[in-house]
Amino acid sequence: MTRTFKLVNARLATGEKSSITVEAGVITSIGENAKSDVTEIDLKGKLVTPSFVDLHTHLREPGKENAETVASGTRAAVRGGFGAIYAMPNTNPVADTAGVVEQVHSLGLEEGRCDVIPIGAVTRGQEGKQLAEILAMAHSRAGVRVFSDDGNCVSDPLLMRRALEYVKIFDGVIAQHAQDPELTKDAQMNEGIISSRLGLKGWPAVAEEAIIARDVLLADHVGSKLHICHLSTAGSVEIVRWAKARGIHVTAEVTPHHLLLTDELASTFDPIYKVNPPLRTERDVHALRDGVADGTIDIIATDHAPHPLESKECEWPAAAFGMIGLESAFAIAYRALVKSGSLSLQSLVAAMTTKPAVIGSLSDRMSGLTVGAPASLNVIDLEKEWVIDRDRVESKSSNTPFHGLQVEGAVESVLFRGEWVMRDGAILR
Ligand SMILES: [Zn+2]
């Protein structure tokens, strides 16, 4: 592989045609007058984006390697066009010490096909009782900046306040899984007409909204940064909109599945649709899309949650919560937001690249398509139609709710720091 090459006939998300020169892993010029007399690769008008950044991935290693490993999860990431994924700490052991986050970090470096950035637990064992070693994780080789008890909510307001105070020291962020545990005991799906018809215990919107309301006020009080994981209700969007208008440092994410699917799918009793937070109503889906469109919701994050077959092939109440999502994320978000007319392609790309990089303190490595930035980018065929197939995924798990769905927009090639890690659909590393 030549170390210097030029991508020609590239389409940028803004619609302009451009050329991009890559030398020794770095973008050295962009534009029509880009340096010539080097190897040219003709992209034939395909879209070029910076590498995607996922602030919310579950890799399951250490401890649940039958569901996913750093190796399989990073392959799924590359397939989806992700150059950086943030690994949630609900592993076994929980990533609540410098030792565990350094282990996850080095496993990612060994695989070397994308960045694996550990998220540290907020509380020991994610039990919500005592703070974890937040400063030790921040100062470890993994340099953790994002902390979350995802899967569990930091429901104790005093612990949440202390955690926000700690991360303020190094300009970190607490990513809250907003779910009041008392309001959601044994909850199985969204609380509404369908849950009562099906006889499944409901999960009220207020269980999410009450925690978000409390936490934006705490973040304001402490003057610290708060990130809200996987917003799922119209009311949550309203609260975050209000908080941003007040100047509170809050950011928010939404998953591709919450932008497309509704709680009516629970009528199938197929636990493939069982997820936390639950799929909500059509009204919520539209409010979430509007929230992305007006910038209330900053980013798209996958909440890629692999589970082995036996955890999903059972009765609904016994099944695990969660869906895989890395490999289909762009196509689903493109359909839900851009094809629906809610959002421009340029804004979708920002919501999957530079904006999550800023929230995760990764702007130095993921600064977008700019001269001097590491050459980590995707080549995407927007016109290409493909069918999501659970039997052809890189993930070790196959729990996608989109099996059989025809979508548009295929990530074809992926460049990571100047090296092709996927080329024309074939993963090379
Ligand atoms: Zn969560």
CSV table of C-alpha atoms and ligand atoms in Angstrom, one decimal:
chain,number,residue,atom,x,y,z
A,1,MET,CA,0.0,0.0,0.0
A,2,THR,CA,1.4,3.4,-1.0
A,3,ARG,CA,1.6,5.7,1.9
A,4,THR,CA,0.6,8.7,-0.3
A,5,PHE,CA,-2.6,8.7,-2.4
A,6,LYS,CA,-5.3,11.0,-3.5
A,7,LEU,CA,-9.1,10.2,-3.4
A,8,VAL,CA,-10.7,11.9,-6.4
A,9,ASN,CA,-14.3,12.4,-7.3
A,10,ALA,CA,-15.3,12.3,-3.7
A,11,ARG,CA,-18.7,13.9,-2.7
A,12,LEU,CA,-18.7,15.7,0.6
A,13,ALA,CA,-21.8,15.8,2.9
A,14,THR,CA,-22.2,19.4,1.8
A,15,GLY,CA,-22.8,18.2,-1.7
A,16,GLU,CA,-19.5,19.6,-3.1
A,17,LYS,CA,-17.2,17.4,-5.2
A,18,SER,CA,-13.6,17.3,-3.9
A,19,SER,CA,-10.3,15.5,-3.8
A,20,ILE,CA,-8.5,14.4,-0.6
A,21,THR,CA,-4.8,13.7,-0.4
A,22,VAL,CA,-3.5,11.4,2.3
A,23,GLU,CA,0.2,11.3,3.2
A,24,ALA,CA,1.6,9.2,6.0
A,25,GLY,CA,-1.8,8.8,7.7
A,26,VAL,CA,-2.7,12.4,7.6
A,27,ILE,CA,-5.0,14.5,5.3
A,28,THR,CA,-2.6,16.9,3.7
A,29,SER,CA,-4.9,18.7,1.3
A,30,ILE,CA,-8.6,18.9,0.4
A,31,GLY,CA,-10.0,20.5,-2.7
A,32,GLU,CA,-9.7,20.6,-6.5
A,33,ASN,CA,-6.1,21.9,-6.4
A,34,ALA,CA,-5.1,19.0,-4.2
A,35,LYS,CA,-1.6,17.8,-4.8
A,36,SER,CA,-1.2,15.8,-8.0
A,37,ASP,CA,1.3,13.2,-9.3
A,38,VAL,CA,0.4,10.6,-6.7
A,39,THR,CA,-1.7,7.5,-7.0
A,40,GLU,CA,-5.3,8.4,-7.6
A,41,ILE,CA,-8.3,6.4,-6.3
A,42,ASP,CA,-11.5,7.4,-8.2
A,43,LEU,CA,-14.5,7.3,-5.8
A,44,LYS,CA,-17.0,8.0,-8.7
A,45,GLY,CA,-19.0,10.5,-6.7
A,46,LYS,CA,-19.5,8.5,-3.6
A,47,LEU,CA,-19.9,10.2,-0.3
A,48,VAL,CA,-16.8,10.7,2.0
A,49,THR,CA,-17.4,11.3,5.7
A,50,PRO,CA,-15.1,11.4,8.6
A,51,SER,CA,-15.1,8.1,10.6
A,52,PHE,CA,-18.1,7.7,12.8
A,53,VAL,CA,-17.8,7.9,16.6
A,54,ASP,CA,-20.1,5.9,18.8
A,55,LEU,CA,-20.4,7.2,22.3
A,56,HIS,CA,-22.4,4.1,23.4
A,57,THR,CA,-21.2,0.6,22.6
A,58,HIS,CA,-21.3,-2.6,24.8
A,59,LEU,CA,-18.4,-4.8,24.0
A,60,ARG,CA,-19.0,-7.4,26.7
A,61,GLU,CA,-15.3,-8.2,27.2
A,62,PRO,CA,-14.2,-9.0,29.9
A,63,GLY,CA,-16.7,-11.5,31.2
A,64,LYS,CA,-19.4,-12.1,28.5
A,65,GLU,CA,-17.2,-13.1,25.6
A,66,ASN,CA,-19.9,-15.4,24.3
A,67,ALA,CA,-21.9,-12.3,23.4
A,68,GLU,CA,-19.1,-10.0,22.0
A,69,THR,CA,-15.4,-9.5,22.3
A,70,VAL,CA,-13.3,-6.5,21.6
A,71,ALA,CA,-12.2,-8.3,18.4
A,72,SER,CA,-15.7,-9.1,17.1
A,73,GLY,CA,-17.1,-5.7,18.3
A,74,THR,CA,-14.4,-3.7,16.5
A,75,ARG,CA,-15.0,-5.7,13.3
A,76,ALA,CA,-18.7,-4.8,13.6
A,77,ALA,CA,-17.6,-1.2,14.2
A,78,VAL,CA,-15.5,-1.1,11.1
A,79,ARG,CA,-18.4,-2.6,9.1
A,80,GLY,CA,-20.6,0.2,10.3
A,81,GLY,CA,-17.9,2.9,9.5
A,82,PHE,CA,-16.9,3.6,13.1
A,83,GLY,CA,-13.4,4.8,13.8
A,84,ALA,CA,-13.9,5.2,17.5
A,85,ILE,CA,-16.3,3.4,19.9
A,86,TYR,CA,-16.8,4.1,23.6
A,87,ALA,CA,-17.1,0.9,25.5
A,88,MET,CA,-19.6,0.9,28.3
A,89,PRO,CA,-18.4,-0.4,31.7
A,90,ASN,CA,-21.0,-3.1,32.5
A,91,THR,CA,-18.6,-5.9,31.9
A,92,ASN,CA,-17.6,-8.6,34.4
A,93,PRO,CA,-15.6,-7.3,36.2
A,94,VAL,CA,-17.2,-3.9,35.9
A,95,ALA,CA,-14.8,-1.2,34.5
A,96,ASP,CA,-14.7,0.7,37.8
A,97,THR,CA,-10.9,0.7,38.3
A,98,ALA,CA,-7.8,1.9,36.4
A,99,GLY,CA,-6.9,-1.8,35.9
A,100,VAL,CA,-10.0,-2.8,34.0
A,101,VAL,CA,-10.2,0.3,31.8
A,102,GLU,CA,-6.5,-0.1,30.9
A,103,GLN,CA,-7.2,-3.8,30.0
A,104,VAL,CA,-10.1,-2.8,27.7
A,105,HIS,CA,-8.0,0.0,26.2
A,106,SER,CA,-5.0,-2.3,25.4
A,107,LEU,CA,-7.3,-5.0,23.9
A,108,GLY,CA,-8.5,-2.2,21.5
A,109,LEU,CA,-5.0,-1.2,20.7
A,110,GLU,CA,-4.0,-4.8,20.0
A,111,GLU,CA,-6.9,-5.2,17.5
A,112,GLY,CA,-5.9,-1.9,16.0
A,113,ARG,CA,-8.8,-1.4,13.5
A,114,CYS,CA,-10.5,1.4,15.3
A,115,ASP,CA,-10.1,3.3,18.6
A,116,VAL,CA,-11.7,1.6,21.7
A,117,ILE,CA,-12.2,4.2,24.4
A,118,PRO,CA,-13.3,2.8,27.8
A,119,ILE,CA,-16.1,4.5,29.7
A,120,GLY,CA,-15.5,4.2,33.5
A,121,ALA,CA,-18.3,3.3,35.9
A,122,VAL,CA,-19.6,6.1,38.1
A,123,THR,CA,-20.1,3.8,41.1
A,124,ARG,CA,-18.3,0.7,42.4
A,125,GLY,CA,-19.7,-2.4,40.7
A,126,GLN,CA,-22.3,0.0,39.1
A,127,GLU,CA,-24.2,-0.7,42.4
A,128,GLY,CA,-25.1,3.0,43.0
A,129,LYS,CA,-23.7,3.0,46.5
A,130,GLN,CA,-20.2,4.4,46.5
A,131,LEU,CA,-18.3,6.3,43.8
A,132,ALA,CA,-15.8,4.3,41.7
A,133,GLU,CA,-12.2,5.3,41.3
A,134,ILE,CA,-13.1,8.2,39.0
A,135,LEU,CA,-9.8,10.1,39.3
A,136,ALA,CA,-7.6,7.0,39.0
A,137,MET,CA,-9.4,6.0,35.8
A,138,ALA,CA,-9.1,9.6,34.4
A,139,HIS,CA,-5.3,9.6,35.2
A,140,SER,CA,-4.8,6.0,33.9
A,141,ARG,CA,-3.2,5.2,30.5
A,142,ALA,CA,-6.8,4.9,29.2
A,143,GLY,CA,-7.4,8.6,30.1
A,144,VAL,CA,-11.1,8.1,30.7
A,145,ARG,CA,-13.2,11.2,30.3
A,146,VAL,CA,-16.7,9.7,30.1
A,147,PHE,CA,-18.3,8.0,33.1
A,148,SER,CA,-21.5,6.1,33.2
A,149,ASP,CA,-23.3,3.3,35.1
A,150,ASP,CA,-25.2,2.6,31.9
A,151,GLY,CA,-27.6,-0.3,32.3
A,152,ASN,CA,-28.2,1.2,35.7
A,153,CYS,CA,-29.2,4.7,36.6
A,154,VAL,CA,-27.2,6.7,39.2
A,155,SER,CA,-30.4,7.3,41.1
A,156,ASP,CA,-29.0,8.6,44.4
A,157,PRO,CA,-29.0,12.4,43.9
A,158,LEU,CA,-26.1,13.0,46.3
A,159,LEU,CA,-23.8,10.4,44.5
A,160,MET,CA,-24.8,12.0,41.2
A,161,ARG,CA,-23.9,15.4,42.6
A,162,ARG,CA,-20.5,14.2,43.8
A,163,ALA,CA,-19.8,12.4,40.5
A,164,LEU,CA,-20.5,15.7,38.6
A,165,GLU,CA,-18.1,17.5,40.9
A,166,TYR,CA,-15.3,14.9,40.3
A,167,VAL,CA,-15.5,15.0,36.5
A,168,LYS,CA,-15.4,18.8,36.6
A,169,ILE,CA,-11.8,18.6,37.8
A,170,PHE,CA,-10.6,17.2,34.5
A,171,ASP,CA,-13.4,18.5,32.2
A,172,GLY,CA,-15.0,15.0,32.0
A,173,VAL,CA,-18.7,14.2,31.6
A,174,ILE,CA,-21.2,11.9,33.3
A,175,ALA,CA,-23.4,10.0,30.8
A,176,GLN,CA,-26.6,9.2,32.6
A,177,HIS,CA,-28.9,6.2,31.9
A,178,ALA,CA,-32.0,8.0,33.0
A,179,GLN,CA,-34.4,5.4,34.6
A,180,ASP,CA,-35.9,5.8,38.0
A,181,PRO,CA,-35.6,2.3,39.4
A,182,GLU,CA,-38.6,2.5,41.7
A,183,LEU,CA,-40.9,3.6,38.8
A,184,THR,CA,-39.7,0.8,36.5
A,185,LYS,CA,-39.6,-2.3,38.8
A,186,ASP,CA,-40.2,-5.4,36.6
A,187,ALA,CA,-41.1,-3.1,33.7
A,188,GLN,CA,-41.1,-4.8,30.4
A,189,MET,CA,-42.2,-2.2,27.7
A,190,ASN,CA,-43.5,1.3,27.3
A,191,GLU,CA,-46.4,2.1,29.5
A,192,GLY,CA,-49.4,2.8,27.4
A,193,ILE,CA,-52.4,1.4,25.6
A,194,ILE,CA,-50.4,-1.5,24.1
A,195,SER,CA,-48.8,-2.6,27.4
A,196,SER,CA,-52.2,-2.8,29.1
A,197,ARG,CA,-53.6,-4.7,26.1
A,198,LEU,CA,-50.7,-7.2,26.2
A,199,GLY,CA,-50.6,-7.5,30.0
A,200,LEU,CA,-46.9,-6.5,30.2
A,201,LYS,CA,-45.8,-4.3,33.0
A,202,GLY,CA,-45.4,-0.7,31.7
A,203,TRP,CA,-42.4,1.6,31.8
A,204,PRO,CA,-43.7,5.1,32.2
A,205,ALA,CA,-42.1,8.0,30.3
A,206,VAL,CA,-41.9,9.9,33.6
A,207,ALA,CA,-39.4,7.4,34.9
A,208,GLU,CA,-36.9,8.7,32.3
A,209,GLU,CA,-38.1,12.4,32.4
A,210,ALA,CA,-37.9,12.8,36.2
A,211,ILE,CA,-34.3,11.7,36.3
A,212,ILE,CA,-33.3,14.0,33.4
A,213,ALA,CA,-35.1,17.0,35.0
A,214,ARG,CA,-33.3,16.3,38.3
A,215,ASP,CA,-29.9,15.9,36.6
A,216,VAL,CA,-30.0,19.0,34.4
A,217,LEU,CA,-30.7,21.0,37.6
A,218,LEU,CA,-27.8,19.2,39.4
A,219,ALA,CA,-25.5,19.9,36.4
A,220,ASP,CA,-26.5,23.5,36.5
A,221,HIS,CA,-25.9,23.7,40.3
A,222,VAL,CA,-22.4,22.1,40.1
A,223,GLY,CA,-21.5,23.8,36.8
A,224,SER,CA,-20.5,20.5,35.3
A,225,LYS,CA,-21.1,18.5,32.1
A,226,LEU,CA,-24.0,16.1,31.8
A,227,HIS,CA,-24.8,13.8,28.9
A,228,ILE,CA,-28.1,12.0,28.6
A,229,CYS,CA,-27.9,8.5,27.1
A,230,HIS,CA,-30.6,7.2,24.7
A,231,LEU,CA,-33.4,9.8,25.0
A,232,SER,CA,-36.7,8.0,24.2
A,233,THR,CA,-39.6,10.2,25.0
A,234,ALA,CA,-41.1,13.5,23.8
A,235,GLY,CA,-41.0,14.8,27.3
A,236,SER,CA,-37.3,14.2,27.6
A,237,VAL,CA,-36.7,16.2,24.5
A,238,GLU,CA,-38.7,19.1,26.0
A,239,ILE,CA,-36.7,19.0,29.2
A,240,VAL,CA,-33.3,19.0,27.4
A,241,ARG,CA,-34.5,21.8,25.2
A,242,TRP,CA,-35.4,23.9,28.2
A,243,ALA,CA,-32.1,23.1,29.9
A,244,LYS,CA,-30.1,24.1,26.8
A,245,ALA,CA,-32.0,27.4,26.6
A,246,ARG,CA,-31.0,28.1,30.1
A,247,GLY,CA,-27.3,27.5,29.2
A,248,ILE,CA,-26.9,24.3,31.2
A,249,HIS,CA,-24.0,22.1,29.9
A,250,VAL,CA,-26.2,19.2,28.8
A,251,THR,CA,-25.9,17.0,25.7
A,252,ALA,CA,-28.1,14.2,24.5
A,253,GLU,CA,-28.1,11.1,22.3
A,254,VAL,CA,-30.7,9.1,20.5
A,255,THR,CA,-30.4,5.6,19.1
A,256,PRO,CA,-31.3,4.7,15.5
A,257,HIS,CA,-33.9,2.2,16.7
A,258,HIS,CA,-35.7,4.8,18.8
A,259,LEU,CA,-35.9,7.0,15.7
A,260,LEU,CA,-37.6,4.3,13.6
A,261,LEU,CA,-39.5,1.7,15.7
A,262,THR,CA,-42.5,1.9,18.0
A,263,ASP,CA,-44.0,-0.1,20.9
A,264,GLU,CA,-46.5,-1.6,18.6
A,265,LEU,CA,-43.8,-4.2,17.7
A,266,ALA,CA,-44.2,-5.6,21.2
A,267,SER,CA,-47.5,-7.1,20.0
A,268,THR,CA,-45.5,-9.7,18.2
A,269,PHE,CA,-44.2,-10.8,21.6
A,270,ASP,CA,-40.8,-11.3,19.9
A,271,PRO,CA,-38.2,-10.2,22.4
A,272,ILE,CA,-36.0,-9.0,19.6
A,273,TYR,CA,-37.9,-5.7,20.2
A,274,LYS,CA,-37.3,-5.7,24.0
A,275,VAL,CA,-34.8,-2.9,24.7
A,276,ASN,CA,-33.9,-0.4,27.5
A,277,PRO,CA,-35.3,2.2,27.3
A,278,PRO,CA,-38.3,0.7,25.6
A,279,LEU,CA,-39.6,1.5,22.1
A,280,ARG,CA,-42.1,4.3,22.6
A,281,THR,CA,-45.0,5.7,20.5
A,282,GLU,CA,-45.2,7.2,17.1
A,283,ARG,CA,-45.5,10.6,18.8
A,284,ASP,CA,-42.3,10.1,20.7
A,285,VAL,CA,-40.5,9.0,17.5
A,286,HIS,CA,-41.5,12.2,15.8
A,287,ALA,CA,-40.5,14.3,18.8
A,288,LEU,CA,-37.1,12.6,18.8
A,289,ARG,CA,-36.6,13.4,15.1
A,290,ASP,CA,-37.6,17.0,15.7
A,291,GLY,CA,-35.2,17.1,18.6
A,292,VAL,CA,-32.3,16.0,16.4
A,293,ALA,CA,-33.4,18.5,13.7
A,294,ASP,CA,-33.3,21.5,16.1
A,295,GLY,CA,-30.1,20.4,17.8
A,296,THR,CA,-31.7,19.6,21.2
A,297,ILE,CA,-30.4,16.0,20.6
A,298,ASP,CA,-26.8,16.4,19.7
A,299,ILE,CA,-25.8,12.9,18.5
A,300,ILE,CA,-26.7,9.5,17.3
A,301,ALA,CA,-25.3,6.7,19.4
A,302,THR,CA,-26.0,3.0,18.8
A,303,ASP,CA,-26.4,1.4,22.3
A,304,HIS,CA,-25.0,-1.7,20.5
A,305,ALA,CA,-26.0,-4.4,23.0
A,306,PRO,CA,-25.1,-7.9,21.9
A,307,HIS,CA,-26.8,-10.9,23.6
A,308,PRO,CA,-26.4,-14.6,22.9
A,309,LEU,CA,-29.4,-16.4,21.3
A,310,GLU,CA,-30.5,-18.1,24.5
A,311,SER,CA,-31.1,-14.6,26.1
A,312,LYS,CA,-33.5,-13.6,23.3
A,313,GLU,CA,-35.1,-16.9,22.3
A,314,CYS,CA,-37.4,-17.2,25.3
A,315,GLU,CA,-40.5,-15.7,26.7
A,316,TRP,CA,-40.7,-11.9,26.6
A,317,PRO,CA,-40.5,-11.3,30.4
A,318,ALA,CA,-37.4,-13.6,30.7
A,319,ALA,CA,-35.5,-12.1,27.7
A,320,ALA,CA,-32.6,-9.7,27.9
A,321,PHE,CA,-33.0,-6.0,27.0
A,322,GLY,CA,-31.0,-4.8,24.0
A,323,MET,CA,-30.2,-4.8,20.3
A,324,ILE,CA,-27.1,-4.8,18.2
A,325,GLY,CA,-26.7,-1.7,16.1
A,326,LEU,CA,-23.2,-0.8,15.0
A,327,GLU,CA,-23.4,-2.3,11.5
A,328,SER,CA,-26.8,-0.8,10.6
A,329,ALA,CA,-26.5,2.5,12.4
A,330,PHE,CA,-25.9,4.8,9.4
A,331,ALA,CA,-28.4,3.2,7.1
A,332,ILE,CA,-31.2,3.3,9.8
A,333,ALA,CA,-30.4,6.9,10.8
A,334,TYR,CA,-30.2,7.9,7.1
A,335,ARG,CA,-33.7,6.4,6.6
A,336,ALA,CA,-35.2,7.8,9.8
A,337,LEU,CA,-33.8,11.3,9.5
A,338,VAL,CA,-32.6,12.2,6.0
A,339,LYS,CA,-34.9,10.2,3.8
A,340,SER,CA,-37.9,11.3,6.0
A,341,GLY,CA,-37.0,14.9,5.3
A,342,SER,CA,-36.3,15.7,9.0
A,343,LEU,CA,-32.5,16.4,8.7
A,344,SER,CA,-29.9,17.3,6.1
A,345,LEU,CA,-27.2,14.8,5.3
A,346,GLN,CA,-24.6,17.2,6.5
A,347,SER,CA,-26.2,17.4,9.9
A,348,LEU,CA,-26.6,13.7,10.2
A,349,VAL,CA,-22.9,13.3,9.4
A,350,ALA,CA,-22.0,15.8,12.1
A,351,ALA,CA,-24.2,14.0,14.6
A,352,MET,CA,-22.2,10.8,14.0
A,353,THR,CA,-18.7,12.3,13.8
A,354,THR,CA,-17.5,15.6,15.1
A,355,LYS,CA,-20.2,16.2,17.6
A,356,PRO,CA,-19.8,12.9,19.5
A,357,ALA,CA,-16.0,13.4,19.3
A,358,VAL,CA,-16.4,16.8,21.2
A,359,ILE,CA,-18.6,15.2,23.9
A,360,GLY,CA,-16.1,12.4,24.4
A,361,SER,CA,-13.0,14.7,24.4
A,362,LEU,CA,-11.7,13.1,21.2
A,363,SER,CA,-11.6,16.2,19.0
A,364,ASP,CA,-7.8,16.0,18.6
A,365,ARG,CA,-8.1,12.6,16.9
A,366,MET,CA,-11.5,13.0,15.3
A,367,SER,CA,-11.5,16.5,14.0
A,368,GLY,CA,-13.4,15.7,10.7
A,369,LEU,CA,-12.2,16.2,7.2
A,370,THR,CA,-9.7,18.9,7.8
A,371,VAL,CA,-6.1,19.4,6.6
A,372,GLY,CA,-3.7,18.0,9.3
A,373,ALA,CA,-6.3,15.6,10.7
A,374,PRO,CA,-5.6,11.9,10.9
A,375,ALA,CA,-7.0,10.3,7.7
A,376,SER,CA,-9.8,8.3,9.2
A,377,LEU,CA,-12.8,8.3,6.9
A,378,ASN,CA,-15.5,6.4,5.2
A,379,VAL,CA,-16.5,5.9,1.6
A,380,ILE,CA,-20.3,5.5,1.4
A,381,ASP,CA,-22.5,4.5,-1.5
A,382,LEU,CA,-25.7,6.4,-0.7
A,383,GLU,CA,-27.7,4.9,-3.6
A,384,LYS,CA,-26.8,1.3,-2.8
A,385,GLU,CA,-29.7,-0.7,-1.5
A,386,TRP,CA,-29.0,-3.6,0.8
A,387,VAL,CA,-30.9,-6.0,3.1
A,388,ILE,CA,-30.0,-6.2,6.8
A,389,ASP,CA,-29.2,-9.8,7.5
A,390,ARG,CA,-28.7,-11.1,11.0
A,391,ASP,CA,-26.8,-14.1,9.6
A,392,ARG,CA,-24.2,-12.0,8.0
A,393,VAL,CA,-23.0,-9.7,10.8
A,394,GLU,CA,-19.5,-9.3,12.2
A,395,SER,CA,-20.9,-9.1,15.7
A,396,LYS,CA,-20.9,-12.4,17.7
A,397,SER,CA,-24.5,-11.8,18.4
A,398,SER,CA,-27.4,-11.5,15.9
A,399,ASN,CA,-30.1,-9.7,17.9
A,400,THR,CA,-30.9,-7.0,15.3
A,401,PRO,CA,-34.5,-5.8,15.1
A,402,PHE,CA,-34.0,-4.9,11.5
A,403,HIS,CA,-33.5,-8.4,10.0
A,404,GLY,CA,-34.9,-8.5,6.4
A,405,LEU,CA,-35.3,-4.7,6.2
A,406,GLN,CA,-34.2,-3.1,2.9
A,407,VAL,CA,-32.2,0.1,3.4
A,408,GLU,CA,-30.2,2.6,1.4
A,409,GLY,CA,-26.7,3.8,2.1
A,410,ALA,CA,-23.8,1.3,2.4
A,411,VAL,CA,-20.4,1.9,4.1
A,412,GLU,CA,-18.1,0.4,1.5
A,413,SER,CA,-14.6,1.4,2.5
A,414,VAL,CA,-13.0,2.6,5.7
A,415,LEU,CA,-9.7,4.3,6.1
A,416,PHE,CA,-8.2,4.4,9.7
A,417,ARG,CA,-5.3,6.7,10.2
A,418,GLY,CA,-4.3,6.4,6.5
A,419,GLU,CA,-4.7,2.6,6.2
A,420,TRP,CA,-7.6,0.8,4.6
A,421,VAL,CA,-9.3,-1.4,7.2
A,422,MET,CA,-12.2,-2.2,4.9
A,423,ARG,CA,-12.1,-1.9,1.1
A,424,ASP,CA,-15.2,-2.5,-1.1
A,425,GLY,CA,-16.9,-4.4,1.8
A,426,ALA,CA,-14.0,-6.6,2.7
A,427,ILE,CA,-12.5,-6.1,6.2
A,428,LEU,CA,-8.7,-6.2,5.7
A,429,ARG,CA,-7.6,-6.0,9.3
B,1,ZN,ZN,-28.5,2.5,28.8
